[in-house]
CSV table of C-alpha atoms in Angstrom, one decimal:
chain,number,residue,atom,x,y,z
A,1,GLY,CA,-51.7,-14.5,-0.5
A,2,VAL,CA,-54.7,-16.7,-0.2
A,3,SER,CA,-57.9,-16.2,1.7
A,4,LEU,CA,-58.4,-18.4,4.8
A,5,GLY,CA,-61.5,-19.7,6.4
A,6,ARG,CA,-61.7,-21.3,9.7
A,7,PHE,CA,-64.2,-24.1,10.4
A,8,SER,CA,-64.5,-23.5,14.1
A,9,ALA,CA,-65.1,-19.7,13.7
A,10,PRO,CA,-67.1,-19.3,10.5
A,11,SER,CA,-67.7,-15.9,9.0
A,12,SER,CA,-69.6,-14.7,5.9
A,13,SER,CA,-66.3,-14.4,4.0
A,14,ASP,CA,-65.5,-18.1,4.5
A,15,THR,CA,-67.8,-19.1,1.7
A,16,ARG,CA,-65.3,-17.6,-0.7
A,17,ALA,CA,-62.1,-18.7,1.1
A,18,GLU,CA,-59.5,-20.4,-1.0
A,19,VAL,CA,-58.2,-22.4,2.0
A,20,LEU,CA,-60.3,-23.9,4.8
A,21,LEU,CA,-58.7,-24.7,8.1
A,22,VAL,CA,-60.7,-27.6,9.5
A,23,ASP,CA,-59.9,-27.4,13.2
A,24,ALA,CA,-62.6,-29.7,14.5
A,25,MET,CA,-62.8,-33.5,15.2
A,26,GLY,CA,-65.0,-35.8,13.2
A,27,VAL,CA,-65.6,-33.7,10.1
A,28,LEU,CA,-62.5,-34.1,8.1
A,29,LEU,CA,-63.6,-36.9,5.8
A,30,GLU,CA,-66.5,-34.8,4.4
A,31,HIS,CA,-64.1,-31.9,3.8
A,32,TYR,CA,-61.4,-34.1,2.3
A,33,ALA,CA,-64.0,-35.1,-0.3
A,34,LEU,CA,-64.1,-31.5,-1.5
A,35,ALA,CA,-60.4,-30.9,-1.5
A,36,MET,CA,-57.9,-30.8,-4.3
A,37,ALA,CA,-55.0,-31.4,-1.8
A,38,ALA,CA,-54.7,-32.1,1.9
A,39,PHE,CA,-52.2,-31.2,4.6
A,40,VAL,CA,-52.5,-33.7,7.4
A,41,GLY,CA,-51.9,-31.7,10.5
A,42,GLY,CA,-50.0,-32.3,13.7
A,43,SER,CA,-47.0,-33.1,11.7
A,44,LEU,CA,-45.1,-29.8,11.4
A,45,VAL,CA,-44.8,-29.8,15.2
A,46,PRO,CA,-43.8,-32.7,17.4
A,47,ALA,CA,-47.4,-33.8,17.9
A,48,GLY,CA,-47.0,-37.0,15.8
A,49,GLY,CA,-49.3,-36.3,12.9
A,50,HIS,CA,-52.8,-37.5,12.0
A,51,ASN,CA,-54.1,-40.2,9.7
A,52,PRO,CA,-53.1,-39.8,6.0
A,53,ILE,CA,-55.3,-42.8,5.0
A,54,GLU,CA,-58.5,-40.7,5.1
A,55,PRO,CA,-57.6,-38.3,2.3
A,56,ALA,CA,-55.7,-41.0,0.4
A,57,GLN,CA,-58.7,-43.2,0.2
A,58,LEU,CA,-60.6,-40.4,-1.5
A,59,GLY,CA,-57.9,-39.8,-4.1
A,60,ILE,CA,-56.6,-36.6,-2.5
A,61,PRO,CA,-52.8,-36.0,-2.6
A,62,VAL,CA,-51.4,-35.7,0.9
A,63,ALA,CA,-48.7,-33.4,2.4
A,64,MET,CA,-47.3,-34.1,5.9
A,65,GLY,CA,-44.5,-32.6,8.0
A,66,PRO,CA,-41.6,-34.4,9.5
A,67,HIS,CA,-43.3,-35.5,12.8
A,68,VAL,CA,-45.4,-38.5,11.8
A,69,HIS,CA,-44.7,-41.0,14.7
A,70,ASN,CA,-48.4,-41.6,15.3
A,71,PHE,CA,-48.8,-43.1,11.9
A,72,ALA,CA,-45.2,-44.0,11.1
A,73,ASP,CA,-46.0,-47.4,9.6
A,74,VAL,CA,-48.6,-45.9,7.2
A,75,VAL,CA,-46.3,-43.1,6.2
A,76,ASP,CA,-43.4,-45.5,5.7
A,77,TYR,CA,-45.6,-47.7,3.5
A,78,PHE,CA,-46.8,-44.8,1.4
A,79,GLU,CA,-43.2,-43.5,0.9
A,80,GLU,CA,-42.0,-46.9,0.0
A,81,ALA,CA,-44.8,-47.3,-2.5
A,82,ASP,CA,-44.0,-43.9,-4.0
A,83,SER,CA,-40.3,-44.5,-4.2
A,84,PRO,CA,-40.3,-45.7,-7.9
A,85,ILE,CA,-41.6,-42.2,-8.8
A,86,PRO,CA,-38.4,-40.2,-9.7
A,87,PRO,CA,-37.8,-36.9,-7.8
A,88,ARG,CA,-38.4,-34.9,-11.0
A,89,ARG,CA,-42.0,-36.2,-11.0
A,90,ALA,CA,-42.5,-35.7,-7.2
A,91,ARG,CA,-45.8,-33.9,-7.9
A,92,ARG,CA,-47.2,-37.4,-8.7
A,93,ARG,CA,-46.3,-38.9,-5.3
A,94,ALA,CA,-49.3,-39.7,-3.2
A,95,LEU,CA,-47.7,-38.5,0.0
A,96,ARG,CA,-45.1,-35.7,0.1
A,97,ARG,CA,-43.2,-34.9,3.3
A,98,VAL,CA,-42.4,-31.2,3.9
A,99,ALA,CA,-40.0,-29.6,6.5
A,100,SER,CA,-41.7,-26.3,6.9
A,101,ALA,CA,-44.8,-24.2,6.2
A,102,LEU,CA,-43.0,-22.6,3.3
A,103,GLU,CA,-42.3,-25.9,1.7
A,104,LEU,CA,-45.9,-27.0,2.4
A,105,ALA,CA,-47.1,-23.9,0.5
A,106,GLN,CA,-44.9,-24.9,-2.4
A,107,VAL,CA,-46.1,-28.5,-2.5
A,108,VAL,CA,-49.7,-27.6,-2.3
A,109,GLY,CA,-49.2,-24.8,-4.9
A,110,ASP,CA,-47.6,-27.3,-7.2
A,111,TRP,CA,-50.7,-29.6,-7.0
A,112,LEU,CA,-53.1,-26.7,-7.5
A,113,ALA,CA,-51.1,-25.4,-10.5
A,114,ASP,CA,-51.0,-28.9,-12.0
A,115,PRO,CA,-54.3,-30.7,-11.6
A,116,ASP,CA,-53.2,-33.6,-13.7
A,117,ALA,CA,-50.3,-34.3,-11.4
A,118,ALA,CA,-52.5,-33.8,-8.3
A,119,GLY,CA,-55.0,-36.3,-9.9
A,120,ALA,CA,-52.2,-38.8,-10.6
A,121,ALA,CA,-50.9,-38.4,-7.0
A,122,GLY,CA,-54.4,-38.9,-5.6
A,123,ALA,CA,-54.9,-42.0,-7.7
A,124,GLU,CA,-51.6,-43.4,-6.5
A,125,GLY,CA,-52.7,-42.8,-2.9
A,126,GLN,CA,-55.9,-44.8,-3.6
A,127,GLN,CA,-53.8,-47.6,-5.0
A,128,ASN,CA,-51.4,-47.5,-2.0
A,129,ARG,CA,-54.4,-47.7,0.3
A,130,ARG,CA,-55.9,-50.7,-1.5
A,131,ARG,CA,-52.5,-52.5,-1.5
A,132,LYS,CA,-52.0,-51.7,2.2
A,133,ASP,CA,-55.5,-53.0,3.0
A,134,ALA,CA,-54.8,-56.2,1.1
A,135,GLN,CA,-51.5,-56.6,2.8
A,136,SER,CA,-53.1,-56.1,6.2
A,137,ARG,CA,-55.8,-58.7,5.4
A,138,ALA,CA,-53.3,-61.2,4.2
A,139,GLN,CA,-51.2,-60.8,7.4
A,140,HIS,CA,-54.2,-61.0,9.6
A,141,GLU,CA,-55.4,-64.2,7.8
A,142,GLY,CA,-51.9,-65.7,8.0
A,143,ARG,CA,-51.8,-65.0,11.8
A,144,HIS,CA,-55.2,-66.7,12.2
A,145,ALA,CA,-54.7,-69.6,9.8
A,146,HIS,CA,-54.0,-71.9,12.7
A,147,LEU,CA,-57.6,-71.3,13.9
A,148,ASP,CA,-59.2,-72.5,10.7
A,149,GLY,CA,-58.0,-76.0,10.1
A,150,GLY,CA,-60.4,-76.1,7.3
A,151,HIS,CA,-63.4,-75.9,9.6
A,152,PRO,CA,-66.3,-74.0,7.9
A,153,VAL,CA,-67.5,-72.2,11.1
A,154,ALA,CA,-63.9,-71.3,12.1
A,155,ASP,CA,-63.2,-70.1,8.5
A,156,ALA,CA,-66.4,-67.9,8.6
A,157,ALA,CA,-65.5,-66.5,12.0
A,158,ALA,CA,-62.0,-65.6,10.8
A,159,ARG,CA,-63.5,-63.8,7.7
A,160,VAL,CA,-65.8,-61.8,9.9
A,161,ALA,CA,-62.9,-60.8,12.2
A,162,VAL,CA,-60.9,-59.6,9.2
A,163,ALA,CA,-63.9,-57.6,7.8
A,164,ARG,CA,-64.4,-55.9,11.1
A,165,GLN,CA,-60.8,-54.9,11.3
A,166,VAL,CA,-60.8,-53.5,7.8
A,167,LYS,CA,-63.8,-51.2,8.5
C-alpha cells in the first residue's frame, strides 16, 4: 500500500505521504505543479468529472474515469490527439481513461514506475493543450471575422476578446 495524506484534514504524517488527496477548491493548480501524475476526480462516479486541462498545461499526465460529461469536448479532443499512440505505448498518452479504482492504481503505478513515459505523456498533454488553444482561437476569430471588415479598431477589439477568452 501507499501512505495517504488528506489536504482538508492535515496531520503530521502527511508531510511524508506518498499520495495527497486534494479535497478543496481553488488549490489544485499549485498541487498539480508538484505531481508526477494526476487523477482528475469526479469521473469514477457519475458526477461528470473536473477539468483535465489544468494538469495537462503543466505537463502532468492525466487519468480520468468514465464519467466525463462536464468536459466531454476536452476529453474527446485529448483522446483523438492521443489516438496515433499505439496501445502498447499507452503509458505515453496524455490522458488515460480508467474504469475503476483498481485500473487507476495500475495506470498511475505505470507512470510512477516509468518516469520517462510519464514525462512523454505530460509533454504530449502540453502539446494537446496548445493545439486546442490555437484551434479555439481560430474558431473564435472565424466567427467574428465579419465584425472586422479590415477596420483597425474592430480588429483590435476582436483580438482583445480572443485574449480574454483564452485566459
